[in-house]
Coordinates of C-alpha atoms in Angstrom, one line a residue:
X20 CA -0.2 0.2 -0.3
X21 CA 1.4 3.4 -1.0
X22 CA 0.3 5.9 1.7
X23 CA 1.4 9.6 1.9
X24 CA 1.0 12.0 5.1
X25 CA 1.6 15.6 5.2
X26 CA 1.8 17.3 8.6
X27 CA 2.2 20.9 9.7
X28 CA 4.1 21.0 13.1
X29 CA 4.9 24.7 13.1
X30 CA 3.7 27.8 11.1
X31 CA 4.9 27.8 7.3
X32 CA 6.3 24.2 7.4
X33 CA 5.2 21.1 6.2
X34 CA 6.6 17.6 6.6
X35 CA 5.9 14.5 3.8
X36 CA 6.0 11.0 5.1
X37 CA 5.8 8.4 2.8
X38 CA 5.3 4.4 3.4
X39 CA 7.7 2.9 0.6
X40 CA 10.6 5.3 1.1
X41 CA 12.8 2.1 2.2
X42 CA 13.5 -1.4 0.6
X43 CA 15.6 -3.2 3.6
X44 CA 12.6 -3.0 6.0
X45 CA 9.2 -3.2 6.8
X46 CA 6.9 -0.3 5.0
X47 CA 6.1 2.3 7.4
X48 CA 5.8 6.1 7.1
X49 CA 9.0 7.9 7.2
X50 CA 10.2 10.8 6.8
X51 CA 11.4 12.0 3.3
X52 CA 11.0 15.2 2.7
X53 CA 9.9 18.9 4.4
X54 CA 9.1 22.1 3.2
X55 CA 9.1 25.8 4.4
X56 CA 8.1 29.2 3.1
X57 CA 11.8 30.4 2.7
X58 CA 13.6 27.5 1.1
X59 CA 10.7 25.7 -0.4
X60 CA 11.3 22.2 -0.6
X61 CA 14.4 20.1 1.0
X62 CA 14.9 17.3 -1.7
X63 CA 14.2 17.3 -5.7
X64 CA 11.9 15.3 -6.8
X65 CA 9.6 15.4 -3.8
X66 CA 9.0 11.5 -3.7
X67 CA 12.1 9.2 -4.0
X68 CA 11.7 7.3 -7.1
X69 CA 11.4 3.5 -7.5
X70 CA 14.7 3.0 -9.3
X71 CA 16.6 4.6 -6.2
X72 CA 14.6 3.1 -3.5
X73 CA 14.7 -0.6 -4.7
X74 CA 17.8 -1.0 -6.5
X75 CA 19.2 -1.7 -3.3
X76 CA 17.7 -4.3 -0.6
X77 CA 20.3 -4.0 1.7
X78 CA 20.6 -7.8 2.3
X79 CA 16.7 -7.8 3.0
X80 CA 14.9 -11.3 3.3
X81 CA 12.4 -12.6 1.2
X82 CA 10.1 -15.2 1.8
X83 CA 10.1 -17.1 -1.7
X84 CA 7.6 -20.7 -1.5
X85 CA 9.3 -23.3 -3.8
X86 CA 7.4 -26.2 -5.3
X87 CA 9.1 -29.5 -6.8
X88 CA 8.8 -29.2 -10.7
X89 CA 11.9 -30.2 -12.6
X90 CA 13.3 -28.5 -14.2
X91 CA 12.3 -25.6 -12.7
X92 CA 13.0 -26.8 -9.3
X93 CA 14.8 -29.9 -7.6
X94 CA 13.0 -30.0 -4.0
X95 CA 13.6 -33.2 -2.0
X96 CA 11.5 -33.5 0.8
X97 CA 12.4 -35.1 4.1
X98 CA 16.0 -34.8 3.3
X99 CA 17.3 -35.1 7.0
X100 CA 15.5 -34.6 10.5
X101 CA 16.4 -31.3 11.1
X102 CA 15.1 -30.4 7.4
X103 CA 11.6 -31.2 6.0
X104 CA 12.9 -30.1 2.6
X105 CA 16.0 -28.9 0.5
X106 CA 16.3 -27.0 -2.6
X107 CA 19.3 -29.1 -4.7
X108 CA 19.1 -27.0 -8.0
X109 CA 16.9 -25.9 -10.9
X110 CA 16.6 -23.1 -13.5
X111 CA 14.6 -20.9 -11.8
X112 CA 16.7 -21.5 -8.4
X113 CA 19.6 -20.3 -10.7
X114 CA 17.4 -17.1 -11.8
X115 CA 16.3 -16.4 -8.2
X116 CA 20.0 -16.4 -7.1
X117 CA 21.1 -14.1 -10.1
X118 CA 18.4 -11.4 -9.2
X119 CA 19.4 -11.7 -5.2
X120 CA 22.8 -11.2 -6.4
X121 CA 21.4 -7.9 -8.5
X122 CA 19.6 -6.3 -6.1
X123 CA 21.3 -7.3 -2.7
X124 CA 18.4 -9.7 -0.9
X125 CA 18.2 -12.9 0.3
X126 CA 15.9 -14.9 0.6
X127 CA 14.2 -18.3 2.2
X128 CA 12.6 -21.0 0.8
X129 CA 9.2 -22.4 2.5
X130 CA 6.8 -25.3 1.9
X131 CA 3.6 -24.2 1.2
X132 CA 0.7 -25.3 2.0
X133 CA -0.7 -28.3 0.2
X134 CA 2.5 -28.3 -2.2
X135 CA 0.5 -26.4 -5.0
X136 CA -0.2 -23.5 -6.7
X137 CA -3.2 -23.0 -6.0
X138 CA -6.8 -22.4 -7.2
X139 CA -9.6 -20.2 -6.3
X140 CA -11.9 -21.7 -3.4
X141 CA -15.6 -21.5 -4.1
X142 CA -16.8 -21.3 -1.2
X143 CA -14.6 -19.2 0.6
X144 CA -13.9 -16.9 -2.4
X145 CA -10.4 -16.7 -1.8
X146 CA -7.3 -18.8 -3.2
X147 CA -5.3 -22.0 -1.5
X148 CA -2.1 -22.7 -2.4
X149 CA 0.7 -20.3 -3.4
X150 CA -1.5 -17.8 -4.8
X151 CA -3.2 -17.9 -0.9
X152 CA 0.1 -16.9 0.5
X153 CA 1.0 -14.1 -2.1
X154 CA -3.0 -12.5 -2.1
X155 CA -2.6 -12.9 1.9
X156 CA 0.8 -11.3 1.5
X157 CA 2.5 -14.1 3.6
X158 CA 5.1 -14.7 0.6
X159 CA 7.0 -12.0 -1.2
X160 CA 7.3 -13.5 -4.5
X161 CA 7.1 -17.3 -6.5
X162 CA 9.4 -18.2 -8.9
X163 CA 8.8 -21.9 -10.7
X164 CA 6.6 -22.5 -14.0
X165 CA 3.4 -20.0 -12.7
X166 CA 1.3 -20.3 -16.0
X167 CA -0.3 -16.5 -16.6
X168 CA -4.0 -16.9 -16.7
X169 CA -6.7 -14.6 -15.8
X170 CA -8.3 -15.5 -13.3
X171 CA -4.6 -15.6 -11.5
X172 CA -3.9 -12.1 -12.6
X173 CA -6.7 -10.9 -10.8
X174 CA -4.9 -11.7 -7.0
X175 CA -1.3 -11.4 -7.7
X176 CA 1.0 -9.6 -10.2
X177 CA 3.1 -11.2 -13.0
X178 CA 6.7 -10.1 -14.2
X179 CA 8.3 -10.3 -17.3
X180 CA 8.0 -13.5 -19.2
X181 CA 10.4 -16.5 -17.8
X182 CA 9.2 -19.2 -20.0
X183 CA 7.2 -18.9 -23.7
X184 CA 5.6 -22.8 -23.8
X185 CA 3.3 -24.3 -25.3
X186 CA 0.7 -27.0 -23.6
X187 CA 1.2 -30.7 -24.8
X188 CA 0.3 -34.3 -23.9
X189 CA 2.4 -37.1 -23.5
X190 CA 1.7 -40.9 -24.3
X191 CA 3.5 -44.1 -24.3
X192 CA 5.6 -45.2 -26.8
X193 CA 3.7 -47.0 -30.1
X194 CA 4.1 -50.3 -29.5
X195 CA 5.4 -52.5 -32.1
X196 CA 2.7 -54.3 -34.3
X197 CA 2.3 -58.1 -34.6
X198 CA 4.6 -59.7 -37.5
X199 CA 2.5 -62.8 -37.9
X200 CA 0.3 -60.0 -39.7
X201 CA 2.8 -58.2 -41.4
X202 CA 1.5 -59.6 -44.8
X203 CA -1.3 -57.5 -44.7
X204 CA 0.6 -54.4 -43.6
X205 CA 2.0 -53.2 -47.1
X206 CA -1.1 -51.8 -48.4
X207 CA -3.4 -49.7 -46.5
X208 CA -6.9 -51.3 -46.0
X209 CA -8.4 -49.1 -48.7
X210 CA -6.4 -50.8 -50.9
X211 CA -7.0 -54.7 -50.2
X212 CA -11.1 -54.3 -51.3
X213 CA -9.7 -52.9 -54.8
X214 CA -7.1 -55.6 -55.1
X215 CA -9.8 -58.3 -54.2
X216 CA -12.8 -56.5 -56.5
X217 CA -10.0 -56.9 -59.2
X218 CA -9.5 -60.4 -58.9
X219 CA -13.2 -61.1 -58.6
X220 CA -13.6 -58.9 -62.0
X221 CA -11.0 -59.7 -64.1
X222 CA -11.7 -63.3 -64.6
X223 CA -15.7 -62.7 -65.8
X224 CA -14.2 -59.9 -67.5
X225 CA -12.0 -62.0 -69.7
X226 CA -14.8 -64.8 -70.4
X227 CA -17.0 -61.8 -71.8
X228 CA -14.4 -60.6 -73.9
X229 CA -14.0 -64.5 -75.3
X230 CA -17.5 -65.6 -75.3
X231 CA -19.6 -62.6 -76.5
X232 CA -17.5 -61.9 -79.8
X233 CA -17.9 -65.7 -80.9
X234 CA -21.8 -65.5 -80.1
X235 CA -21.6 -62.9 -82.2
X236 CA -19.8 -63.9 -85.0
X237 CA -18.5 -67.7 -84.1
X238 CA -15.2 -68.4 -85.2
X239 CA -14.5 -71.3 -82.9
X240 CA -16.9 -73.9 -80.8
X241 CA -17.5 -73.6 -77.5
X242 CA -18.1 -77.0 -75.5
X243 CA -18.9 -75.8 -72.5
X244 CA -19.5 -71.8 -71.5
X245 CA -19.0 -73.1 -67.7
X246 CA -15.8 -74.6 -68.5
X247 CA -14.5 -71.8 -70.7
X248 CA -15.4 -69.5 -67.4
X249 CA -13.4 -71.5 -65.2
X250 CA -10.8 -71.3 -67.2
X251 CA -10.7 -67.9 -67.6
X252 CA -11.2 -67.1 -63.8
X253 CA -8.2 -69.6 -62.8
X254 CA -6.0 -68.2 -65.6
X255 CA -6.3 -64.8 -64.2
X256 CA -5.9 -65.7 -60.7
X257 CA -2.9 -67.5 -62.0
X258 CA -1.7 -64.5 -63.4
X259 CA -2.0 -62.2 -60.2
X260 CA 0.0 -65.1 -58.0
X261 CA 2.3 -65.0 -60.5
X262 CA 2.2 -68.6 -61.6
X263 CA 2.3 -70.1 -65.3
X264 CA -0.8 -71.2 -67.1
X265 CA -2.5 -71.9 -70.3
X266 CA -3.9 -69.4 -72.1
X267 CA -7.5 -70.0 -72.8
X268 CA -8.3 -68.0 -76.0
X269 CA -5.3 -67.2 -79.2
X270 CA -7.7 -63.9 -79.7
X271 CA -5.7 -60.4 -80.4
X272 CA -8.3 -58.8 -77.7
X273 CA -7.6 -61.9 -75.3
X274 CA -3.7 -61.6 -75.9
X275 CA -4.2 -57.5 -75.4
X276 CA -6.2 -58.0 -71.8
X277 CA -3.9 -60.9 -71.2
X278 CA -0.7 -58.5 -71.4
X279 CA -2.2 -55.8 -69.7
X280 CA -3.4 -57.6 -66.4
X281 CA 0.3 -59.0 -66.5
X282 CA 2.0 -55.9 -66.5
X283 CA -0.4 -54.6 -63.9
X284 CA 0.1 -57.5 -61.6
X285 CA 3.8 -57.5 -62.0
X286 CA 4.8 -53.8 -62.0
X287 CA 1.6 -52.2 -60.0
X288 CA 0.7 -54.7 -57.6
X289 CA 3.4 -57.6 -56.7
X290 CA 6.7 -54.9 -56.8
X291 CA 5.2 -52.3 -55.0
X292 CA 4.1 -54.7 -52.1
X293 CA 7.3 -56.4 -52.1
X294 CA 9.2 -53.2 -51.9
X295 CA 6.7 -52.2 -49.4
X296 CA 6.9 -55.3 -47.4
X297 CA 10.9 -55.8 -47.4
X298 CA 10.9 -51.8 -45.7
X299 CA 8.5 -52.7 -43.2
X300 CA 9.8 -56.1 -42.3
X301 CA 13.6 -54.4 -42.0
X302 CA 11.9 -51.3 -40.2
X303 CA 9.6 -53.2 -37.9
X304 CA 6.0 -51.3 -37.9
X305 CA 4.5 -49.5 -35.1
X306 CA 1.2 -48.4 -33.8
X307 CA -0.6 -45.1 -35.0
X308 CA 0.9 -42.7 -32.3
X309 CA -1.6 -40.4 -31.0
X310 CA -0.6 -36.6 -31.8
X311 CA -3.5 -34.2 -31.6
X312 CA -6.6 -33.7 -29.2
X313 CA -9.0 -35.3 -31.9
X314 CA -7.1 -38.5 -32.1
X315 CA -7.2 -38.3 -27.9
X316 CA -10.8 -37.8 -27.8
X317 CA -11.3 -41.0 -29.9
X318 CA -9.0 -43.4 -28.3
X319 CA -10.7 -42.3 -24.8
X320 CA -14.0 -43.4 -26.5
X321 CA -13.2 -46.4 -28.0
X322 CA -10.2 -47.7 -26.2
X323 CA -10.9 -47.0 -22.7
X324 CA -7.8 -44.6 -22.7
X325 CA -7.2 -41.9 -19.7
X326 CA -6.4 -38.5 -19.5
X327 CA -4.4 -36.9 -16.0
X328 CA -3.2 -33.7 -15.5
X329 CA -1.4 -31.7 -12.8
X330 CA -4.1 -30.5 -10.4
X331 CA -4.4 -26.5 -9.9
X332 CA -2.0 -26.3 -13.3
X333 CA -3.3 -24.0 -16.2
X334 CA -4.2 -27.1 -18.5
X335 CA -6.2 -28.4 -15.6
X336 CA -7.7 -25.1 -15.7
X337 CA -8.1 -25.0 -19.3
X338 CA -10.0 -28.5 -19.8
X339 CA -12.2 -27.7 -16.8
X340 CA -13.2 -24.0 -18.3
X341 CA -13.0 -24.8 -22.1
X342 CA -14.9 -25.0 -24.7
X343 CA -14.8 -27.0 -28.0
X344 CA -12.7 -29.9 -28.0
X345 CA -11.4 -29.3 -24.6
X346 CA -15.0 -29.3 -23.5
X347 CA -15.8 -32.4 -24.8
X348 CA -12.5 -34.2 -23.3
X349 CA -13.6 -32.9 -20.1
X350 CA -16.7 -34.5 -20.1
X351 CA -15.3 -37.7 -21.2
X352 CA -12.3 -37.7 -18.1
X353 CA -15.7 -36.9 -16.0
X354 CA -17.8 -40.0 -17.3
X355 CA -15.3 -42.4 -17.6
X356 CA -12.3 -41.9 -14.7
X357 CA -12.9 -42.0 -11.2
X358 CA -9.4 -39.7 -10.8
X359 CA -8.0 -37.5 -13.0
X360 CA -5.7 -35.3 -11.4
X361 CA -1.9 -35.7 -10.2
X362 CA 0.1 -34.2 -7.6
X363 CA 2.9 -33.5 -10.3
X364 CA 3.5 -33.9 -13.5
X365 CA 6.4 -36.0 -12.4
X366 CA 3.5 -38.5 -11.3
X367 CA 2.3 -38.4 -14.5
X368 CA 4.9 -38.7 -16.6
X369 CA 5.6 -42.2 -14.5
X370 CA 2.0 -43.4 -14.8
X371 CA 2.6 -43.1 -18.7
X372 CA 5.7 -44.9 -18.4
X373 CA 4.2 -47.9 -16.6
X374 CA 1.1 -47.9 -18.4
X375 CA 0.0 -48.0 -22.1
X376 CA -3.4 -46.7 -22.1
X377 CA -2.4 -43.2 -20.0
X378 CA -1.6 -39.4 -21.2
X379 CA -0.8 -36.5 -19.0
X380 CA -1.3 -33.1 -20.3
X381 CA 0.9 -30.0 -19.3
X382 CA 3.5 -27.6 -20.1
X383 CA 5.5 -29.2 -23.6
X384 CA 9.1 -28.2 -21.6
X385 CA 8.3 -29.6 -18.5
X386 CA 6.8 -33.1 -20.4
X387 CA 10.1 -33.1 -22.3
X388 CA 12.7 -33.0 -19.6
X389 CA 10.6 -35.3 -17.5
X390 CA 10.4 -37.9 -20.9
X391 CA 14.4 -37.3 -20.7
X392 CA 14.5 -38.2 -17.0
X393 CA 12.8 -41.5 -17.4
X394 CA 14.0 -42.8 -21.0
X395 CA 12.5 -40.9 -23.7
X396 CA 12.3 -44.6 -25.7
X397 CA 9.2 -45.1 -23.8
X398 CA 7.2 -41.9 -24.6
X399 CA 5.7 -40.4 -27.6
X400 CA 4.9 -36.5 -27.1
X401 CA 2.1 -34.7 -29.0
X402 CA 1.9 -31.8 -31.4
X403 CA 1.7 -28.4 -29.9
X404 CA -1.6 -27.6 -28.5
X405 CA -1.7 -23.8 -27.1
X406 CA 0.6 -20.8 -26.3
X407 CA 1.7 -20.3 -22.5
X408 CA 3.5 -18.1 -20.8
X409 CA 5.1 -18.2 -17.3
X410 CA 6.5 -15.6 -15.1
X411 CA 7.5 -14.6 -11.7
X412 CA 4.2 -14.1 -9.4
X413 CA 4.6 -11.1 -6.9
X414 CA 1.9 -9.1 -4.4
X415 CA -0.7 -7.2 -5.9
X416 CA 0.7 -3.9 -6.1
X417 CA 4.7 -4.6 -5.6
X418 CA 7.0 -1.7 -5.8
X419 CA 10.1 -3.6 -7.2
X420 CA 8.1 -5.3 -10.1
X421 CA 9.8 -2.9 -12.6
X422 CA 13.5 -3.3 -11.1
X423 CA 12.9 -7.4 -11.5
X424 CA 11.5 -7.0 -14.8
X425 CA 14.3 -4.8 -16.4
X426 CA 16.9 -7.8 -14.9
X427 CA 14.7 -10.3 -16.5
X428 CA 14.3 -8.3 -20.1
X429 CA 17.8 -8.0 -20.0
X430 CA 18.9 -11.4 -19.5
X431 CA 16.0 -12.9 -21.7
X432 CA 17.6 -10.8 -24.5
X433 CA 20.6 -12.0 -23.8
X434 CA 19.8 -15.7 -24.1
X435 CA 21.1 -16.2 -20.3
X436 CA 17.3 -18.1 -19.9
X437 CA 17.8 -19.7 -22.6
X438 CA 21.2 -21.0 -22.0
X439 CA 20.0 -21.7 -18.1
X440 CA 17.9 -24.0 -19.1
X441 CA 19.9 -26.0 -21.7
X442 CA 22.4 -26.4 -19.1
X443 CA 19.8 -28.3 -17.1
X444 CA 19.7 -30.6 -19.8
X445 CA 23.3 -31.3 -19.8
X446 CA 23.6 -31.7 -16.3
X447 CA 20.5 -34.1 -16.8
X448 CA 22.7 -36.3 -19.3
X449 CA 26.1 -36.0 -17.0
X450 CA 23.8 -37.3 -14.0
X451 CA 22.4 -40.3 -16.1
X452 CA 26.2 -41.1 -17.2
X453 CA 27.7 -40.8 -14.0
X454 CA 24.5 -43.5 -12.9
X455 CA 25.4 -46.0 -15.2
X456 CA 29.3 -45.8 -14.7
X457 CA 28.5 -46.0 -10.4
X458 CA 27.0 -49.6 -10.5
X459 CA 28.3 -51.3 -7.4
X460 CA 30.1 -54.4 -8.2
X461 CA 28.2 -57.4 -8.6
X462 CA 25.3 -55.5 -10.3
X463 CA 24.8 -55.8 -13.7
X464 CA 22.6 -52.6 -15.5
X465 CA 21.1 -54.8 -18.3
X466 CA 19.3 -56.8 -15.7
X467 CA 17.1 -53.5 -14.4
X468 CA 13.9 -53.9 -16.5
X469 CA 13.7 -50.8 -17.6
X470 CA 17.1 -50.6 -18.8
X471 CA 16.0 -53.8 -20.9
X472 CA 12.9 -52.1 -22.0
X473 CA 15.0 -49.2 -23.1
X474 CA 17.9 -51.2 -25.2
X475 CA 15.2 -53.3 -26.7
X476 CA 13.0 -50.3 -27.7
X477 CA 16.3 -48.6 -29.4
X478 CA 17.1 -51.9 -31.0
X479 CA 13.8 -52.2 -32.6
X480 CA 14.3 -48.8 -34.6
X481 CA 17.3 -49.5 -35.9
X482 CA 17.6 -51.4 -39.3
X483 CA 17.7 -55.1 -39.1
X484 CA 18.3 -57.9 -41.7
X485 CA 15.3 -59.8 -42.4
X486 CA 15.0 -63.2 -40.8
X487 CA 12.6 -66.1 -40.1
X488 CA 10.7 -65.0 -37.2
X489 CA 9.5 -61.7 -39.4
X490 CA 8.1 -64.4 -41.8
X491 CA 6.0 -66.2 -39.6
X492 CA 2.8 -64.5 -41.2
X493 CA 3.7 -66.8 -44.5
X494 CA 4.0 -69.8 -42.5
X495 CA 0.9 -69.0 -40.5
X496 CA -0.6 -68.3 -44.0
X497 CA 0.7 -71.9 -45.0
X498 CA -0.8 -73.7 -42.3
X499 CA -4.2 -72.3 -42.6
X500 CA -4.1 -73.0 -46.2
X501 CA -3.1 -76.9 -45.8
X502 CA -5.8 -77.0 -43.4
X503 CA -8.0 -75.5 -45.5
X504 CA -7.0 -78.0 -48.2
X505 CA -7.2 -81.1 -45.8
X506 CA -10.5 -79.9 -45.1
X507 CA -11.5 -79.6 -48.9
X508 CA -9.9 -83.3 -49.5
X509 CA -12.3 -84.9 -46.7
X510 CA -15.4 -83.1 -47.7
X511 CA -14.6 -84.7 -51.6
X512 CA -13.7 -88.3 -50.2
X513 CA -17.2 -88.1 -48.0
X514 CA -19.2 -86.6 -50.9
X515 CA -17.7 -89.3 -53.4
X516 CA -18.9 -92.2 -51.0
X517 CA -22.2 -91.1 -50.4
X518 CA -22.6 -90.8 -54.2
X519 CA -21.4 -94.4 -54.4
X520 CA -23.8 -95.4 -52.1
X521 CA -26.7 -93.6 -53.3
X522 CA -26.4 -95.8 -56.1
X523 CA -26.4 -99.3 -54.2
X524 CA -29.3 -98.1 -52.2
X525 CA -32.8 -99.6 -53.2
X526 CA -35.5 -98.0 -54.7
X527 CA -37.8 -98.3 -51.6
X528 CA -35.0 -96.3 -49.9
X529 CA -34.7 -93.9 -52.6
X530 CA -38.7 -93.1 -52.6
X531 CA -38.8 -92.6 -49.0
X532 CA -35.6 -90.2 -49.1
X533 CA -37.8 -88.3 -52.2
X534 CA -40.4 -88.3 -49.7
X535 CA -38.6 -86.7 -47.2
X536 CA -37.2 -84.0 -49.4
X537 CA -40.2 -83.4 -50.4
X538 CA -41.8 -82.9 -46.7
X539 CA -39.0 -80.5 -46.2
X540 CA -39.3 -78.4 -49.2
X541 CA -43.2 -78.3 -48.4
X542 CA -42.2 -77.1 -45.0
X543 CA -39.7 -74.6 -46.5
X544 CA -42.2 -72.8 -48.7
X545 CA -44.6 -72.6 -46.0
X546 CA -42.2 -70.9 -44.1
X547 CA -41.3 -68.5 -46.8
X548 CA -45.2 -67.6 -47.3
X549 CA -45.3 -67.2 -43.5
X550 CA -42.7 -64.5 -43.8
X551 CA -43.8 -63.0 -47.4
X552 CA -47.4 -62.8 -45.6
X553 CA -45.7 -60.8 -42.6
X554 CA -43.8 -58.7 -44.6
X555 CA -46.6 -57.8 -46.8
X556 CA -48.7 -56.9 -43.7
X557 CA -46.1 -54.6 -42.1
X558 CA -45.6 -52.9 -45.1
X559 CA -49.7 -52.1 -45.5
X560 CA -49.5 -50.8 -41.7
X561 CA -46.8 -48.7 -42.4
X562 CA -48.5 -47.1 -45.3
X563 CA -51.6 -46.7 -43.7
X564 CA -50.2 -45.1 -40.7
X565 CA -48.8 -42.6 -43.2
X566 CA -51.9 -41.3 -44.6
X567 CA -54.4 -38.8 -43.1
X568 CA -57.2 -39.3 -41.1
X569 CA -60.4 -38.3 -42.6
X570 CA -63.9 -38.3 -40.8

């Protein structure tokens, strides 16, 4: 609160008191200027400028809440019996040290209530978490991926941005597809109906090309049109399967069609299929990744997919209060999930790592860092969803926000903030290398299930020579074909025996058999008549209901 007080202790003399005259102690009214009739004002300007007052805090302590949110802050809870928490690093921790060195202040970290950034409470009308501390003026500032929203801007003041980020969600890495179905994978599903229709149509078309001109103008005898139709159909199938066969006709039209079909089957279908199959076998295929919100909504409806979001975060508010696709996803979350809020992004990323039907939404930069921590081979990061900004949150009406903004703008334009972020990734890589090297004797890092999964995933992405395991679909197809051929053979043998036995039966048995067949046909006709009668009655009733009733 900015307060001015003017007193008149004696005649023709006035004293000016000001509450924001110092930066190193609690604000109180302090004499900063006076006026008398002879000399006028003692100091010019009348009030001290903020630049001169808050340029130096003279070692004042500021109360700063802190939350564990890598890479912005690394907090170790229950670090020792004497300490409930300990800050061990982070990009925003380094920014805060830079500000304290430049403005000459000291700070004390504190563990905020509920360990959350905070949101509005509908019952009390206030805020909880870090925002509650700032709104009640129990904390001086907060730095640590505090997203700027309209609701938050009504209770706190935001500095110049410390991070320009975008929203995203992360899912489990697409798993490898079954190699047994690799034979169907070179073409998309829309191509297979066209290929099947081609196989069905070309045989009858070749028959019509041979038989119809011969019926119009006979040039060669046709003993059996059924046999010619079968020969044409079988010959076209042999061409599509790259087999040899005898052409059913030597006419120029038939030969031209056969040549066109052979070229199409060889260069359009077979070669393209073989090339795609070889590339898919060399680099194993994977499931389709989820890249945008519409795909996420589809899998939430069809595959019981679950979406989690950090509680009291901007992403949570965007889903809860959003419209369009955000509102539809929020409705799906409330309808299908008992729990959809996690304590931190780190917890959500661990859920994604351990489950294939889980996604978590947060800031893209935070997600990317956690992905690097827990193994990038286990995750898939979506497209950018929306633009979001983070800044330092201060008390409403903070008098030294201009000085902080000047420093933040200077280090932002110089690329120092970006360099600090990159250093966190470099430190992460060094820590991971140290953890791998400092393995106790007798422990094999390759025996760790998570390490095995990461190694296996990295090997799957590499090109590798084709082996028999990749071609297991061919053997499955051969096995199914052999079973089908055996069943056809058994049916032919049984039909042949039945035909031979039917010839040896006496005429009485044949008469009884015919009588039974006649009764069966009679019952089938009766059933057919009933269905036809029911259909006609239903159609008649439907037609009469549409007529307009007239008295």
